[in-house]
């Protein structure tokens, strides 16, 4: 797709300094942009690049005044980074509009309610009694089990799997290979040491604006619902066990996992490869550093690190001394030698 | 589906106190059940809920005698929790019976032996020379490579992949997106620093009653078989490398991994995100705490924690002191100051 | 498939001691081989097995002279292990040649350029404007998005997903369920605590001879390319975030992850479950032990361990003392008791 600088300035509400007819067909960073690209200058430390960039156009702040000559066309706005992001979103939206209709063969079960302006890719599967909103995209090989509901504008990428009775909100994004609603890992130990599966009859509820990363897994509840709150984003290969409830606007980085029946509040940030034990509660706005292991409840706003985790600054201090343990040991030895001839003050 | 209390009492062998014609159409926990639900009371600490529950029926112990009036119908049995589980299993079985037959298009290779009462979902794939038992369910997008054998009553969920020559027992459950039989990570280092793939010609054997979690991966052996023993349960995103042999009735929690050629005994419990090195042996009934890293053999019944892991109680003691390292360091400093004027007893 | 010893000796350039007409139909290890198998003897410690093996033929070194009678036919070569590997590769190649042609239904988009001698499995999907090289195999349920390019001799296994505009080199192997090109985990925090997705418009480039493990994920770049270098091997369930650049001949073991915008040099070895933070650089030939966490740049050839990681030998020393912390604490206590009556030399 190709746009003129004038069209772009109209989208982002900017003023043009240069030839508005110039054509733009790509985006890039200010260091690497090539002719035909548009880029942006937000962080002042990148200012030197604006005098050498090959980009055809640069989005700049209204307060920016060049110290040398700039060959690129300038489009000035209030917040260049935000404007650039808006432009990318608009571009994404246009590209995405081009995916519509049905590629055959696509499977459609009985008694399905389908919204308008759908994309249903080849080999996509929609089971019986599903309700699919408007502008939903179901990519090739996506599996939508019986009785699933999907809200407007949600995208289910290639090969994502929604088990029966999953409820997905609007404006959600489910990336390729993600599995939503698989059986929770519930097994009752028998007297002989074997395990008997506990039937998992609940489902998963994803509220609105949820994003699920590639190959992430969210298990269904035993009886009620595993819940992922509004605006929450799970990265690739994240695992959420049965009966977990995650609040709104939480971010969980890649390969983190939450065990069964734990609850996570709102605005919590969870680092990569973090492990959270079962039946614990993490209160709002907590921050859990990467690779931490949590076995206890976490209070509002706490910042934790380590496995098992404790307060982040204390952990850093302890770890500094962990590295110095050989030195500490040596100092203890020297003290022992020095005090060798002292009388023992107390026998125990 | 809907059942009468009389039908349910017959299934679980219970005695009814109330109207056996009452209809039940759902299950719930004793706190949250709504009219039409059946629930159970097992742990005495939940007893207060039985006097307020909205459930239509509650499964209770034969020894239970209410202290106040209960509006729900009571069904008394020996072990309420077990009876409830049996009921869920029976329900599951009935729901599952409704999935039968073939949804087209489904791919079927040459010389395949198919059992009775199968479900083959749309876009499922069965390669040449496979042998599929009775009552097997192959969900949409499941891939069953050439020469695979699958025992009776096994379920392969949506998009699970079985590479050629995988052997799956009976009563197994393979969840969505799991990959069984991918090439082991075997590369011979060359003189120039590059790697040459070592062909992986073996297969994977899953014995009976094995459960594999969503998006878990089990690699094929280099020459013989990677083996998962009877009744063993792997959670979501677990990784089992080539040539590994896992015994019977082992549980591995989510995101744990076992490296090549290691062996795990029977009745072992492995926590989430545990990493097990290559060529080691974990003896029967060992217990490995979450996020542990194992680089050495583990003896029967040992309980380990940490990375690298050691005996769990010792680890907890060491970790308590890890948190107190700044205090220990301070105490050493004070001792050094206090002994500053002592003569050095021994020069080294 | 069945070969004569003479045929095998011709493939690996070996000399036969025994009956060249003997038929070989399988491979095995020297301990476990059965009649009809070929095996090899490379490590002298396995020599005793050659006098008892049931294998029909054994590949041995030209310098090997048996100390007892051997019933197997011997094929002598320069390097028995290498010869055996070559044999397995040749066998693999022949088996693989048998997969060719198109299984219907397979989806093919518009304006696709297809090479010669392809395998396109049932339910495989190739989007618009793709360019597919010669001898490429696209297994069932594999998804190749619009504008993807794939070089000669690359294999895309069942259900692997390549998002639009992914560029894959030649001789690559992408295992089942791997996802290449999913959106990077990029979200701009808003004033109200919610997150706005940052459009991810870049792609992923896999150079030649790259291997991607089952259910691994590689995210696309925000604007340019996430790059995996020549000969690099990623194990199962590995995660590579957006904008990452990994050099040539790197190995990353299972469940390891690299965060956004980090760079990894050539010949780096990364253990299982390692986590690498964002915006850091790991120089050539570094070695990172399993389960390590990296928050800082790593210099060429450094060997690190731990979370957070430091020099491997120092880490081992510190960990030995971590286990002995209760003893260290006890020794400090004894010193305190012993010095109880000493005057304080310095007040602070």
Tab-separated table of C-alpha atoms in Angstrom, chain B residues 105-107 122-125 128 140-143 146 161 163 177-179 182-183 185 187-188 190 192-201 214-219 222-224 237-240 255-258 273-276 291-294 306-310 314-315 317-319 321-322 324-325 327-329 331-332 334-342, chain C residues 26-30 32 38-40 81-82 84-86 88-89 91-92 99 103-105 119 121-123 139-141 157-161 173-177 211 214-215 231 233-237 249-255 267-269 273 290-291 305 315 319 321-329 331-333 335-336 339-346 348:
chain	number	residue	atom	x	y	z
B	105	UNK	CA	-13.345	-33.757	5.019
B	106	UNK	CA	-11.142	-36.096	7.099
B	107	UNK	CA	-8.023	-37.701	5.607
B	122	UNK	CA	-13.081	-32.532	10.258
B	123	UNK	CA	-9.541	-31.997	8.915
B	124	UNK	CA	-8.147	-34.810	11.051
B	125	UNK	CA	-5.338	-36.760	9.379
B	128	UNK	CA	-0.767	-44.956	5.994
B	140	UNK	CA	-10.235	-31.802	14.232
B	141	UNK	CA	-6.730	-30.948	12.972
B	142	UNK	CA	-5.168	-33.857	14.870
B	143	UNK	CA	-2.285	-35.389	12.924
B	146	UNK	CA	2.228	-43.116	9.132
B	161	UNK	CA	0.469	-34.245	16.421
B	163	UNK	CA	4.829	-38.280	14.301
B	177	UNK	CA	-1.292	-28.951	20.408
B	178	UNK	CA	0.846	-31.628	22.071
B	179	UNK	CA	3.623	-32.956	19.833
B	182	UNK	CA	9.473	-34.867	17.021
B	183	UNK	CA	13.195	-35.283	16.354
B	185	UNK	CA	17.807	-32.371	19.782
B	187	UNK	CA	23.638	-32.499	16.791
B	188	UNK	CA	27.247	-33.575	16.429
B	190	UNK	CA	31.933	-30.337	13.687
B	192	UNK	CA	34.441	-25.741	12.207
B	193	UNK	CA	31.996	-25.074	15.086
B	194	UNK	CA	28.899	-25.935	13.070
B	195	UNK	CA	26.525	-28.766	13.961
B	196	UNK	CA	25.506	-31.797	11.941
B	197	UNK	CA	22.096	-33.285	12.771
B	198	UNK	CA	22.206	-36.837	14.112
B	199	UNK	CA	19.299	-38.699	12.474
B	200	UNK	CA	16.641	-39.619	15.006
B	201	UNK	CA	15.139	-42.918	13.889
B	214	UNK	CA	-1.655	-29.038	25.947
B	215	UNK	CA	1.378	-28.029	23.865
B	216	UNK	CA	3.666	-30.492	25.675
B	217	UNK	CA	6.416	-32.086	23.583
B	218	UNK	CA	7.914	-35.589	23.699
B	219	UNK	CA	10.826	-36.273	21.336
B	222	UNK	CA	17.651	-41.741	18.478
B	223	UNK	CA	17.306	-45.469	17.831
B	224	UNK	CA	14.924	-47.150	20.265
B	237	UNK	CA	4.127	-27.288	28.069
B	238	UNK	CA	6.214	-30.090	29.598
B	239	UNK	CA	9.236	-31.156	27.542
B	240	UNK	CA	10.597	-34.716	27.405
B	255	UNK	CA	6.688	-26.311	32.042
B	256	UNK	CA	9.027	-28.918	33.573
B	257	UNK	CA	11.611	-30.507	31.288
B	258	UNK	CA	13.740	-33.666	31.149
B	273	UNK	CA	9.367	-25.528	35.785
B	274	UNK	CA	11.772	-28.165	37.093
B	275	UNK	CA	14.750	-28.861	34.827
B	276	UNK	CA	16.407	-32.288	34.762
B	291	UNK	CA	11.785	-24.666	39.716
B	292	UNK	CA	14.479	-27.074	40.916
B	293	UNK	CA	17.431	-27.954	38.706
B	294	UNK	CA	18.794	-31.503	38.879
B	306	UNK	CA	16.686	-25.599	44.520
B	307	UNK	CA	18.846	-24.992	41.492
B	308	UNK	CA	21.058	-26.930	41.812
B	309	UNK	CA	18.792	-28.992	44.060
B	310	UNK	CA	19.542	-30.549	47.448
B	314	UNK	CA	18.314	-28.114	54.231
B	315	UNK	CA	17.469	-25.900	51.289
B	317	UNK	CA	17.305	-23.502	56.120
B	318	UNK	CA	19.963	-22.220	53.729
B	319	UNK	CA	17.465	-19.931	52.042
B	321	UNK	CA	20.060	-17.492	55.901
B	322	UNK	CA	20.409	-16.276	52.303
B	324	UNK	CA	19.787	-12.786	56.293
B	325	UNK	CA	23.167	-12.548	54.499
B	327	UNK	CA	22.997	-9.347	58.760
B	328	UNK	CA	25.611	-12.148	58.748
B	329	UNK	CA	28.018	-9.879	56.898
B	331	UNK	CA	28.089	-9.529	62.338
B	332	UNK	CA	31.371	-10.620	60.739
B	334	UNK	CA	31.611	-6.344	64.081
B	335	UNK	CA	33.685	-9.367	65.059
B	336	UNK	CA	36.548	-8.073	62.937
B	337	UNK	CA	36.393	-4.718	64.654
B	338	UNK	CA	36.185	-6.287	68.074
B	339	UNK	CA	39.228	-8.492	67.426
B	340	UNK	CA	41.240	-5.796	65.675
B	341	UNK	CA	43.725	-5.520	68.515
B	342	UNK	CA	44.117	-9.224	69.155
C	26	UNK	CA	17.316	-52.019	10.984
C	27	UNK	CA	19.790	-50.168	13.198
C	28	UNK	CA	20.517	-50.507	16.900
C	29	UNK	CA	23.036	-49.894	19.658
C	30	UNK	CA	25.713	-52.518	20.179
C	32	UNK	CA	20.571	-54.047	22.182
C	38	UNK	CA	23.642	-52.920	11.852
C	39	UNK	CA	25.474	-51.096	14.658
C	40	UNK	CA	28.900	-49.538	15.293
C	81	UNK	CA	30.656	-43.087	14.425
C	82	UNK	CA	30.750	-40.726	11.461
C	84	UNK	CA	27.136	-44.761	11.079
C	85	UNK	CA	25.722	-41.241	11.102
C	86	UNK	CA	26.184	-40.999	7.329
C	88	UNK	CA	21.425	-42.975	9.074
C	89	UNK	CA	21.313	-39.781	7.033
C	91	UNK	CA	18.443	-43.893	5.187
C	92	UNK	CA	16.563	-40.781	6.293
C	99	UNK	CA	6.989	-38.270	0.691
C	103	UNK	CA	-2.508	-34.976	-0.743
C	104	UNK	CA	-5.930	-33.392	-1.269
C	105	UNK	CA	-7.420	-31.194	-0.015
C	119	UNK	CA	5.353	-32.657	-0.743
C	121	UNK	CA	0.273	-32.746	2.886
C	122	UNK	CA	-3.493	-32.837	3.269
C	123	UNK	CA	-4.914	-29.669	4.884
C	139	UNK	CA	3.331	-31.490	6.123
C	140	UNK	CA	-0.387	-31.718	6.943
C	141	UNK	CA	-1.906	-28.735	8.817
C	157	UNK	CA	6.343	-30.406	9.841
C	158	UNK	CA	2.711	-30.929	10.793
C	159	UNK	CA	0.907	-27.892	12.113
C	160	UNK	CA	3.902	-25.534	12.101
C	161	UNK	CA	2.762	-21.953	11.432
C	173	UNK	CA	13.725	-27.941	9.628
C	174	UNK	CA	10.688	-26.502	11.391
C	175	UNK	CA	9.130	-28.988	13.769
C	176	UNK	CA	5.469	-29.555	14.496
C	177	UNK	CA	3.589	-26.783	16.225
C	211	UNK	CA	16.353	-26.028	13.033
C	214	UNK	CA	8.444	-28.461	18.346
C	215	UNK	CA	6.137	-25.754	19.730
C	231	UNK	CA	23.089	-23.373	11.304
C	233	UNK	CA	19.376	-24.897	16.383
C	234	UNK	CA	16.521	-24.060	18.743
C	235	UNK	CA	15.127	-26.881	20.847
C	236	UNK	CA	11.468	-27.487	21.749
C	237	UNK	CA	9.437	-24.762	23.481
C	249	UNK	CA	25.739	-21.990	14.886
C	250	UNK	CA	24.094	-21.180	18.190
C	251	UNK	CA	22.365	-23.927	20.202
C	252	UNK	CA	19.527	-23.092	22.591
C	253	UNK	CA	18.245	-25.982	24.683
C	254	UNK	CA	14.596	-26.594	25.498
C	255	UNK	CA	12.400	-23.988	27.207
C	267	UNK	CA	28.771	-20.282	18.463
C	268	UNK	CA	26.972	-19.452	21.699
C	269	UNK	CA	25.616	-22.362	23.791
C	273	UNK	CA	15.282	-22.963	30.749
C	290	UNK	CA	20.889	-24.324	32.400
C	291	UNK	CA	18.275	-22.244	34.287
C	305	UNK	CA	25.668	-19.859	35.674
C	315	UNK	CA	28.964	-19.743	41.174
C	319	UNK	CA	26.643	-22.529	45.969
C	321	UNK	CA	28.786	-22.322	50.759
C	322	UNK	CA	25.071	-21.632	50.305
C	323	UNK	CA	24.477	-25.244	51.307
C	324	UNK	CA	26.794	-24.682	54.319
C	325	UNK	CA	25.123	-21.426	55.437
C	326	UNK	CA	23.685	-22.980	58.618
C	327	UNK	CA	27.230	-24.033	59.572
C	328	UNK	CA	28.637	-20.565	58.775
C	329	UNK	CA	25.934	-19.001	60.900
C	331	UNK	CA	30.468	-20.448	63.525
C	332	UNK	CA	29.630	-16.740	63.659
C	333	UNK	CA	27.539	-17.390	66.784
C	335	UNK	CA	32.772	-16.377	67.621
C	336	UNK	CA	30.313	-13.924	69.119
C	339	UNK	CA	34.430	-12.571	72.071
C	340	UNK	CA	31.575	-11.552	74.350
C	341	UNK	CA	33.914	-10.245	77.022
C	342	UNK	CA	36.303	-8.462	74.700
C	343	UNK	CA	36.116	-4.693	74.844
C	344	UNK	CA	34.614	-3.008	71.781
C	345	UNK	CA	37.570	-1.530	69.924
C	346	UNK	CA	35.666	0.918	67.809
C	348	UNK	CA	30.228	3.191	65.267
